[in-house]
Amino acid sequence: MANDGPFNALLGGEAETDSRRADAAAIGARIDIVSDAICPWCYVGKRQLERALAKLAPEGLKFQVHWNPFQLNPDMPKEGRDRLAYRAWKFGSAEKAAALDHRITEAAASVGLGFRTDLMTRTPNTIDAHRLIWFAEQNGDQDAAMEAVFRAYFIEGRDIGEQGVLVDCAEQAGLPRPGVVTFLAGDVAEAEMRAADRAAREAGVSGVPSFFLDGYGLFSGAMDSDKIADAFRHGRGILRNRQDSTM
């Protein structure tokens, strides 16, 4: 992952980054996670991040978390594909795909998540899921929407490529159902989601989850919560020292 400069395409541009840095209290406080709604390690990483943030809060370290789009399967057709057949093709065999499912199910269980890969019959296109998560940030609780989408896919085995499923997720996250129905029926933010996906790749993201602090790449993967906490302590210290040195 690139880690030598701000990831401005996801953070809203240089002006926003500069304005945040003008406020010393905001230095090293914004976490951006690049993820896909069908990435199992992203859901595991979310749980590990939550544990890390709980450890950091008593130290007075608080952060704002933002979720950003990435497509593991950017060429997936809108209707998605049969999951078993697609994964057998992608990973070389049904046996290898099943072994990967077993591995991720064990990893999920270690953080209290009961993945039901046996219920997951489709590999969906995730553009609309990313649009919904974007909409939630503008209109409510983005983290709750991300949680609902993850749960729908990994715990309930639902097809999150279907707009009706996404509307249910939005309602669980406290968003008004009629407004979400109208939003998903159009194409608002679709171009932006694809542009953000491209920006992530151009910034060096090749795997998810990838974590950025104030636009600087820290690490990729669902690391243990203690390691995540250490990474954010270290990253925040570096950013604040840089700021002090320029004042």
PDB file of C-alpha atoms in Angstrom:
ATOM      1  CA  MET A   1       0.000   0.000   0.000  1.00  0.00           C
ATOM      2  CA  ALA A   2       1.230   3.497  -0.764  1.00  0.00           C
ATOM      3  CA  ASN A   3       2.002   5.260   2.518  1.00  0.00           C
ATOM      4  CA  ASP A   4       3.914   8.362   1.538  1.00  0.00           C
ATOM      5  CA  GLY A   5       1.070  10.801   1.046  1.00  0.00           C
ATOM      6  CA  PRO A   6      -2.563  11.618   1.689  1.00  0.00           C
ATOM      7  CA  PHE A   7      -5.200   9.481   0.011  1.00  0.00           C
ATOM      8  CA  ASN A   8      -7.123  12.625  -0.981  1.00  0.00           C
ATOM      9  CA  ALA A   9      -9.457  11.021  -3.496  1.00  0.00           C
ATOM     10  CA  LEU A  10     -11.168   9.221  -0.635  1.00  0.00           C
ATOM     11  CA  LEU A  11     -10.820  11.939   1.969  1.00  0.00           C
ATOM     12  CA  GLY A  12     -12.511  14.690   0.030  1.00  0.00           C
ATOM     13  CA  GLY A  13      -9.551  16.475  -1.505  1.00  0.00           C
ATOM     14  CA  GLU A  14      -6.548  18.508  -0.413  1.00  0.00           C
ATOM     15  CA  ALA A  15      -8.606  21.435   0.850  1.00  0.00           C
ATOM     16  CA  GLU A  16     -10.453  19.268   3.343  1.00  0.00           C
ATOM     17  CA  THR A  17      -7.214  17.628   4.467  1.00  0.00           C
ATOM     18  CA  ASP A  18      -5.586  21.032   4.977  1.00  0.00           C
ATOM     19  CA  SER A  19      -8.544  22.374   6.919  1.00  0.00           C
ATOM     20  CA  ARG A  20      -8.555  19.371   9.218  1.00  0.00           C
ATOM     21  CA  ARG A  21      -4.857  19.770   9.877  1.00  0.00           C
ATOM     22  CA  ALA A  22      -5.395  23.364  10.881  1.00  0.00           C
ATOM     23  CA  ASP A  23      -7.201  21.983  13.925  1.00  0.00           C
ATOM     24  CA  ALA A  24      -4.557  20.282  16.067  1.00  0.00           C
ATOM     25  CA  ALA A  25      -7.174  18.186  17.853  1.00  0.00           C
ATOM     26  CA  ALA A  26      -8.118  16.583  14.536  1.00  0.00           C
ATOM     27  CA  ILE A  27      -4.605  15.460  13.615  1.00  0.00           C
ATOM     28  CA  GLY A  28      -4.467  11.684  13.351  1.00  0.00           C
ATOM     29  CA  ALA A  29      -8.152  11.280  14.160  1.00  0.00           C
ATOM     30  CA  ARG A  30      -9.644  10.148  10.851  1.00  0.00           C
ATOM     31  CA  ILE A  31      -9.548   6.475   9.940  1.00  0.00           C
ATOM     32  CA  ASP A  32     -10.476   5.513   6.390  1.00  0.00           C
ATOM     33  CA  ILE A  33     -11.095   1.833   5.670  1.00  0.00           C
ATOM     34  CA  VAL A  34     -11.060   0.670   2.077  1.00  0.00           C
ATOM     35  CA  SER A  35     -13.201  -2.456   1.886  1.00  0.00           C
ATOM     36  CA  ASP A  36     -15.659  -4.524  -0.084  1.00  0.00           C
ATOM     37  CA  ALA A  37     -19.000  -5.659   1.282  1.00  0.00           C
ATOM     38  CA  ILE A  38     -18.255  -9.263   0.289  1.00  0.00           C
ATOM     39  CA  CYS A  39     -14.759  -9.336   1.791  1.00  0.00           C
ATOM     40  CA  PRO A  40     -14.844 -11.698   4.797  1.00  0.00           C
ATOM     41  CA  TRP A  41     -11.606 -10.273   6.172  1.00  0.00           C
ATOM     42  CA  CYS A  42     -13.203  -6.823   6.118  1.00  0.00           C
ATOM     43  CA  TYR A  43     -15.934  -7.993   8.493  1.00  0.00           C
ATOM     44  CA  VAL A  44     -13.374  -9.718  10.722  1.00  0.00           C
ATOM     45  CA  GLY A  45     -11.251  -6.561  10.519  1.00  0.00           C
ATOM     46  CA  LYS A  46     -14.237  -4.459  11.564  1.00  0.00           C
ATOM     47  CA  ARG A  47     -14.567  -6.499  14.746  1.00  0.00           C
ATOM     48  CA  GLN A  48     -10.842  -6.258  15.431  1.00  0.00           C
ATOM     49  CA  LEU A  49     -10.963  -2.495  14.833  1.00  0.00           C
ATOM     50  CA  GLU A  50     -13.872  -2.125  17.261  1.00  0.00           C
ATOM     51  CA  ARG A  51     -11.844  -3.930  19.919  1.00  0.00           C
ATOM     52  CA  ALA A  52      -8.820  -1.757  19.180  1.00  0.00           C
ATOM     53  CA  LEU A  53     -10.824   1.464  19.461  1.00  0.00           C
ATOM     54  CA  ALA A  54     -12.244   0.291  22.797  1.00  0.00           C
ATOM     55  CA  LYS A  55      -8.664  -0.147  24.044  1.00  0.00           C
ATOM     56  CA  LEU A  56      -7.608   3.283  22.783  1.00  0.00           C
ATOM     57  CA  ALA A  57     -10.564   5.260  24.133  1.00  0.00           C
ATOM     58  CA  PRO A  58      -9.442   5.170  27.814  1.00  0.00           C
ATOM     59  CA  GLU A  59      -6.135   6.679  26.647  1.00  0.00           C
ATOM     60  CA  GLY A  60      -8.053   9.659  25.278  1.00  0.00           C
ATOM     61  CA  LEU A  61      -7.520   8.505  21.689  1.00  0.00           C
ATOM     62  CA  LYS A  62     -10.701   8.788  19.686  1.00  0.00           C
ATOM     63  CA  PHE A  63     -11.223   8.448  15.963  1.00  0.00           C
ATOM     64  CA  GLN A  64     -13.813   8.994  13.253  1.00  0.00           C
ATOM     65  CA  VAL A  65     -14.188   5.922  11.056  1.00  0.00           C
ATOM     66  CA  HIS A  66     -15.139   6.180   7.376  1.00  0.00           C
ATOM     67  CA  TRP A  67     -15.807   3.283   4.991  1.00  0.00           C
ATOM     68  CA  ASN A  68     -14.671   3.549   1.373  1.00  0.00           C
ATOM     69  CA  PRO A  69     -15.388   1.375  -1.672  1.00  0.00           C
ATOM     70  CA  PHE A  70     -13.329  -1.306  -3.339  1.00  0.00           C
ATOM     71  CA  GLN A  71     -14.552  -4.046  -5.689  1.00  0.00           C
ATOM     72  CA  LEU A  72     -12.919  -7.429  -5.308  1.00  0.00           C
ATOM     73  CA  ASN A  73     -14.679  -8.465  -8.502  1.00  0.00           C
ATOM     74  CA  PRO A  74     -14.911  -5.277 -10.595  1.00  0.00           C
ATOM     75  CA  ASP A  75     -16.094  -7.169 -13.670  1.00  0.00           C
ATOM     76  CA  MET A  76     -18.949  -8.932 -11.894  1.00  0.00           C
ATOM     77  CA  PRO A  77     -22.195  -8.604 -13.877  1.00  0.00           C
ATOM     78  CA  LYS A  78     -24.979  -6.637 -12.249  1.00  0.00           C
ATOM     79  CA  GLU A  79     -26.951  -9.786 -11.428  1.00  0.00           C
ATOM     80  CA  GLY A  80     -23.940 -11.493  -9.836  1.00  0.00           C
ATOM     81  CA  ARG A  81     -22.973 -15.143 -10.335  1.00  0.00           C
ATOM     82  CA  ASP A  82     -23.564 -18.512  -8.769  1.00  0.00           C
ATOM     83  CA  ARG A  83     -21.141 -18.494  -5.838  1.00  0.00           C
ATOM     84  CA  LEU A  84     -19.976 -22.107  -5.946  1.00  0.00           C
ATOM     85  CA  ALA A  85     -19.258 -22.037  -9.665  1.00  0.00           C
ATOM     86  CA  TYR A  86     -17.644 -18.612  -9.573  1.00  0.00           C
ATOM     87  CA  ARG A  87     -15.358 -19.398  -6.640  1.00  0.00           C
ATOM     88  CA  ALA A  88     -14.346 -22.752  -8.124  1.00  0.00           C
ATOM     89  CA  TRP A  89     -13.312 -20.864 -11.265  1.00  0.00           C
ATOM     90  CA  LYS A  90     -11.624 -18.014  -9.357  1.00  0.00           C
ATOM     91  CA  PHE A  91      -9.614 -20.193  -6.950  1.00  0.00           C
ATOM     92  CA  GLY A  92      -8.950 -23.126  -9.257  1.00  0.00           C
ATOM     93  CA  SER A  93     -11.235 -25.771  -7.784  1.00  0.00           C
ATOM     94  CA  ALA A  94     -14.293 -26.291  -5.610  1.00  0.00           C
ATOM     95  CA  GLU A  95     -12.079 -27.978  -3.021  1.00  0.00           C
ATOM     96  CA  LYS A  96      -9.762 -24.991  -2.740  1.00  0.00           C
ATOM     97  CA  ALA A  97     -12.729 -22.624  -2.461  1.00  0.00           C
ATOM     98  CA  ALA A  98     -14.231 -24.794   0.293  1.00  0.00           C
ATOM     99  CA  ALA A  99     -10.926 -24.780   2.173  1.00  0.00           C
ATOM    100  CA  LEU A 100     -10.863 -20.992   2.025  1.00  0.00           C
ATOM    101  CA  ASP A 101     -14.434 -20.875   3.332  1.00  0.00           C
ATOM    102  CA  HIS A 102     -13.420 -23.101   6.243  1.00  0.00           C
ATOM    103  CA  ARG A 103     -10.484 -20.854   7.045  1.00  0.00           C
ATOM    104  CA  ILE A 104     -12.495 -17.650   7.032  1.00  0.00           C
ATOM    105  CA  THR A 105     -15.313 -19.233   9.054  1.00  0.00           C
ATOM    106  CA  GLU A 106     -12.790 -20.159  11.763  1.00  0.00           C
ATOM    107  CA  ALA A 107     -11.290 -16.653  11.707  1.00  0.00           C
ATOM    108  CA  ALA A 108     -14.758 -15.130  11.990  1.00  0.00           C
ATOM    109  CA  ALA A 109     -15.650 -17.382  14.917  1.00  0.00           C
ATOM    110  CA  SER A 110     -12.548 -16.163  16.762  1.00  0.00           C
ATOM    111  CA  VAL A 111     -14.082 -12.662  16.894  1.00  0.00           C
ATOM    112  CA  GLY A 112     -17.627 -13.809  17.640  1.00  0.00           C
ATOM    113  CA  LEU A 113     -19.016 -13.915  14.109  1.00  0.00           C
ATOM    114  CA  GLY A 114     -20.988 -16.929  12.907  1.00  0.00           C
ATOM    115  CA  PHE A 115     -20.409 -17.014   9.165  1.00  0.00           C
ATOM    116  CA  ARG A 116     -22.882 -19.168   7.210  1.00  0.00           C
ATOM    117  CA  THR A 117     -21.131 -19.842   3.944  1.00  0.00           C
ATOM    118  CA  ASP A 118     -23.589 -22.703   3.406  1.00  0.00           C
ATOM    119  CA  LEU A 119     -26.355 -20.111   2.968  1.00  0.00           C
ATOM    120  CA  MET A 120     -24.408 -17.947   0.516  1.00  0.00           C
ATOM    121  CA  THR A 121     -25.504 -18.926  -2.982  1.00  0.00           C
ATOM    122  CA  ARG A 122     -24.593 -15.807  -4.989  1.00  0.00           C
ATOM    123  CA  THR A 123     -21.463 -13.730  -5.433  1.00  0.00           C
ATOM    124  CA  PRO A 124     -23.017 -10.302  -5.963  1.00  0.00           C
ATOM    125  CA  ASN A 125     -22.011  -7.137  -7.728  1.00  0.00           C
ATOM    126  CA  THR A 126     -21.366  -4.706  -4.856  1.00  0.00           C
ATOM    127  CA  ILE A 127     -21.754  -1.284  -6.496  1.00  0.00           C
ATOM    128  CA  ASP A 128     -25.222  -0.739  -5.029  1.00  0.00           C
ATOM    129  CA  ALA A 129     -24.005  -1.871  -1.605  1.00  0.00           C
ATOM    130  CA  HIS A 130     -21.250   0.744  -1.795  1.00  0.00           C
ATOM    131  CA  ARG A 131     -23.772   3.347  -2.911  1.00  0.00           C
ATOM    132  CA  LEU A 132     -25.929   2.529   0.104  1.00  0.00           C
ATOM    133  CA  ILE A 133     -22.979   2.848   2.474  1.00  0.00           C
ATOM    134  CA  TRP A 134     -22.171   6.228   0.907  1.00  0.00           C
ATOM    135  CA  PHE A 135     -25.821   7.283   1.283  1.00  0.00           C
ATOM    136  CA  ALA A 136     -25.762   6.254   4.933  1.00  0.00           C
ATOM    137  CA  GLU A 137     -22.790   8.510   5.611  1.00  0.00           C
ATOM    138  CA  GLN A 138     -24.699  11.457   4.155  1.00  0.00           C
ATOM    139  CA  ASN A 139     -27.969  10.684   5.910  1.00  0.00           C
ATOM    140  CA  GLY A 140     -27.371   8.695   9.053  1.00  0.00           C
ATOM    141  CA  ASP A 141     -25.065   6.067  10.496  1.00  0.00           C
ATOM    142  CA  GLN A 142     -22.566   4.695   7.992  1.00  0.00           C
ATOM    143  CA  ASP A 143     -21.068   2.184  10.407  1.00  0.00           C
ATOM    144  CA  ALA A 144     -24.497   0.738  11.204  1.00  0.00           C
ATOM    145  CA  ALA A 145     -25.232   0.381   7.487  1.00  0.00           C
ATOM    146  CA  MET A 146     -21.880  -1.343   6.925  1.00  0.00           C
ATOM    147  CA  GLU A 147     -22.636  -3.724   9.777  1.00  0.00           C
ATOM    148  CA  ALA A 148     -26.096  -4.504   8.399  1.00  0.00           C
ATOM    149  CA  VAL A 149     -24.746  -5.239   4.919  1.00  0.00           C
ATOM    150  CA  PHE A 150     -21.983  -7.466   6.271  1.00  0.00           C
ATOM    151  CA  ARG A 151     -24.478  -9.306   8.477  1.00  0.00           C
ATOM    152  CA  ALA A 152     -26.940  -9.804   5.630  1.00  0.00           C
ATOM    153  CA  TYR A 153     -24.289 -11.443   3.463  1.00  0.00           C
ATOM    154  CA  PHE A 154     -22.096 -13.381   5.868  1.00  0.00           C
ATOM    155  CA  ILE A 155     -24.515 -14.290   8.669  1.00  0.00           C
ATOM    156  CA  GLU A 156     -27.840 -14.495   6.837  1.00  0.00           C
ATOM    157  CA  GLY A 157     -26.577 -15.567   3.418  1.00  0.00           C
ATOM    158  CA  ARG A 158     -28.644 -12.948   1.590  1.00  0.00           C
ATOM    159  CA  ASP A 159     -27.847 -11.580  -1.873  1.00  0.00           C
ATOM    160  CA  ILE A 160     -26.685  -8.021  -1.227  1.00  0.00           C
ATOM    161  CA  GLY A 161     -26.722  -7.361  -4.954  1.00  0.00           C
ATOM    162  CA  GLU A 162     -30.522  -7.208  -4.689  1.00  0.00           C
ATOM    163  CA  GLN A 163     -31.870  -3.766  -3.953  1.00  0.00           C
ATOM    164  CA  GLY A 164     -34.655  -5.138  -1.753  1.00  0.00           C
ATOM    165  CA  VAL A 165     -32.059  -6.730   0.529  1.00  0.00           C
ATOM    166  CA  LEU A 166     -30.137  -3.459   0.695  1.00  0.00           C
ATOM    167  CA  VAL A 167     -33.303  -1.572   1.595  1.00  0.00           C
ATOM    168  CA  ASP A 168     -33.803  -3.984   4.493  1.00  0.00           C
ATOM    169  CA  CYS A 169     -30.207  -3.354   5.571  1.00  0.00           C
ATOM    170  CA  ALA A 170     -30.750   0.397   5.440  1.00  0.00           C
ATOM    171  CA  GLU A 171     -33.885   0.116   7.554  1.00  0.00           C
ATOM    172  CA  GLN A 172     -31.972  -1.918  10.149  1.00  0.00           C
ATOM    173  CA  ALA A 173     -29.406   0.892  10.225  1.00  0.00           C
ATOM    174  CA  GLY A 174     -32.142   3.418  10.992  1.00  0.00           C
ATOM    175  CA  LEU A 175     -32.466   4.955   7.525  1.00  0.00           C
ATOM    176  CA  PRO A 176     -35.921   5.861   6.184  1.00  0.00           C
ATOM    177  CA  ARG A 177     -37.071   3.094   3.874  1.00  0.00           C
ATOM    178  CA  PRO A 178     -38.858   5.281   1.247  1.00  0.00           C
ATOM    179  CA  GLY A 179     -35.818   7.507   0.776  1.00  0.00           C
ATOM    180  CA  VAL A 180     -33.521   4.521   0.342  1.00  0.00           C
ATOM    181  CA  VAL A 181     -35.867   2.919  -2.200  1.00  0.00           C
ATOM    182  CA  THR A 182     -35.823   6.105  -4.259  1.00  0.00           C
ATOM    183  CA  PHE A 183     -32.057   6.461  -3.967  1.00  0.00           C
ATOM    184  CA  LEU A 184     -31.247   2.897  -5.004  1.00  0.00           C
ATOM    185  CA  ALA A 185     -33.644   3.066  -7.953  1.00  0.00           C
ATOM    186  CA  GLY A 186     -31.446   5.745  -9.537  1.00  0.00           C
ATOM    187  CA  ASP A 187     -27.740   5.946 -10.213  1.00  0.00           C
ATOM    188  CA  VAL A 188     -26.692   8.704  -7.814  1.00  0.00           C
ATOM    189  CA  ALA A 189     -23.102   8.158  -6.589  1.00  0.00           C
ATOM    190  CA  GLU A 190     -22.435   5.195  -8.898  1.00  0.00           C
ATOM    191  CA  ALA A 191     -19.797   7.095 -10.871  1.00  0.00           C
ATOM    192  CA  GLU A 192     -18.281   8.326  -7.616  1.00  0.00           C
ATOM    193  CA  MET A 193     -18.053   4.791  -6.227  1.00  0.00           C
ATOM    194  CA  ARG A 194     -16.278   3.572  -9.347  1.00  0.00           C
ATOM    195  CA  ALA A 195     -13.942   6.576  -9.223  1.00  0.00           C
ATOM    196  CA  ALA A 196     -13.131   5.897  -5.560  1.00  0.00           C
ATOM    197  CA  ASP A 197     -12.401   2.265  -6.405  1.00  0.00           C
ATOM    198  CA  ARG A 198      -9.961   3.416  -9.101  1.00  0.00           C
ATOM    199  CA  ALA A 199      -8.405   5.936  -6.708  1.00  0.00           C
ATOM    200  CA  ALA A 200      -7.800   3.176  -4.173  1.00  0.00           C
ATOM    201  CA  ARG A 201      -5.995   1.067  -6.757  1.00  0.00           C
ATOM    202  CA  GLU A 202      -3.958   4.061  -7.913  1.00  0.00           C
ATOM    203  CA  ALA A 203      -2.973   4.675  -4.274  1.00  0.00           C
ATOM    204  CA  GLY A 204      -1.571   1.159  -4.114  1.00  0.00           C
ATOM    205  CA  VAL A 205      -4.449  -0.731  -2.565  1.00  0.00           C
ATOM    206  CA  SER A 206      -4.435  -4.297  -3.864  1.00  0.00           C
ATOM    207  CA  GLY A 207      -6.111  -6.053  -0.953  1.00  0.00           C
ATOM    208  CA  VAL A 208      -8.728  -5.185   1.617  1.00  0.00           C
ATOM    209  CA  PRO A 209      -9.342  -4.153   4.299  1.00  0.00           C
ATOM    210  CA  SER A 210      -6.773  -1.382   3.982  1.00  0.00           C
ATOM    211  CA  PHE A 211      -6.512   1.246   6.699  1.00  0.00           C
ATOM    212  CA  PHE A 212      -5.532   4.896   6.318  1.00  0.00           C
ATOM    213  CA  LEU A 213      -5.000   7.516   9.014  1.00  0.00           C
ATOM    214  CA  ASP A 214      -5.490  11.095   7.831  1.00  0.00           C
ATOM    215  CA  GLY A 215      -4.953   9.769   4.324  1.00  0.00           C
ATOM    216  CA  TYR A 216      -1.698   7.957   5.044  1.00  0.00           C
ATOM    217  CA  GLY A 217      -1.623   4.211   4.506  1.00  0.00           C
ATOM    218  CA  LEU A 218      -0.950   2.216   7.675  1.00  0.00           C
ATOM    219  CA  PHE A 219      -1.654  -1.460   6.980  1.00  0.00           C
ATOM    220  CA  SER A 220      -3.815  -3.983   5.178  1.00  0.00           C
ATOM    221  CA  GLY A 221      -5.527  -7.031   6.580  1.00  0.00           C
ATOM    222  CA  ALA A 222      -7.570  -8.091   9.608  1.00  0.00           C
ATOM    223  CA  MET A 223      -4.807  -7.774  12.170  1.00  0.00           C
ATOM    224  CA  ASP A 224      -5.187  -8.589  15.846  1.00  0.00           C
ATOM    225  CA  SER A 225      -6.756  -5.737  17.833  1.00  0.00           C
ATOM    226  CA  ASP A 226      -3.597  -5.148  19.892  1.00  0.00           C
ATOM    227  CA  LYS A 227      -1.563  -4.675  16.708  1.00  0.00           C
ATOM    228  CA  ILE A 228      -4.227  -2.379  15.259  1.00  0.00           C
ATOM    229  CA  ALA A 229      -4.184  -0.264  18.419  1.00  0.00           C
ATOM    230  CA  ASP A 230      -0.382  -0.038  18.277  1.00  0.00           C
ATOM    231  CA  ALA A 231      -0.518   0.977  14.601  1.00  0.00           C
ATOM    232  CA  PHE A 232      -2.904   3.837  15.327  1.00  0.00           C
ATOM    233  CA  ARG A 233      -0.927   5.011  18.347  1.00  0.00           C
ATOM    234  CA  HIS A 234       2.227   5.031  16.256  1.00  0.00           C
ATOM    235  CA  GLY A 235       0.567   6.623  13.228  1.00  0.00           C
ATOM    236  CA  ARG A 236      -1.051   9.369  15.250  1.00  0.00           C
ATOM    237  CA  GLY A 237       2.250  10.130  16.965  1.00  0.00           C
ATOM    238  CA  ILE A 238       4.050  10.466  13.638  1.00  0.00           C
ATOM    239  CA  LEU A 239       1.373  12.747  12.184  1.00  0.00           C
ATOM    240  CA  ARG A 240       1.313  14.994  15.224  1.00  0.00           C
ATOM    241  CA  ASN A 241       5.100  15.208  15.327  1.00  0.00           C
ATOM    242  CA  ARG A 242       5.079  16.207  11.655  1.00  0.00           C
ATOM    243  CA  GLN A 243       2.537  18.891  12.403  1.00  0.00           C
ATOM    244  CA  ASP A 244       4.556  20.226  15.349  1.00  0.00           C
ATOM    245  CA  SER A 245       7.703  20.376  13.230  1.00  0.00           C
ATOM    246  CA  THR A 246       5.994  22.643  10.674  1.00  0.00           C
ATOM    247  CA  MET A 247       4.559  25.083  13.187  1.00  0.00           C
TER     248      MET A 247
END
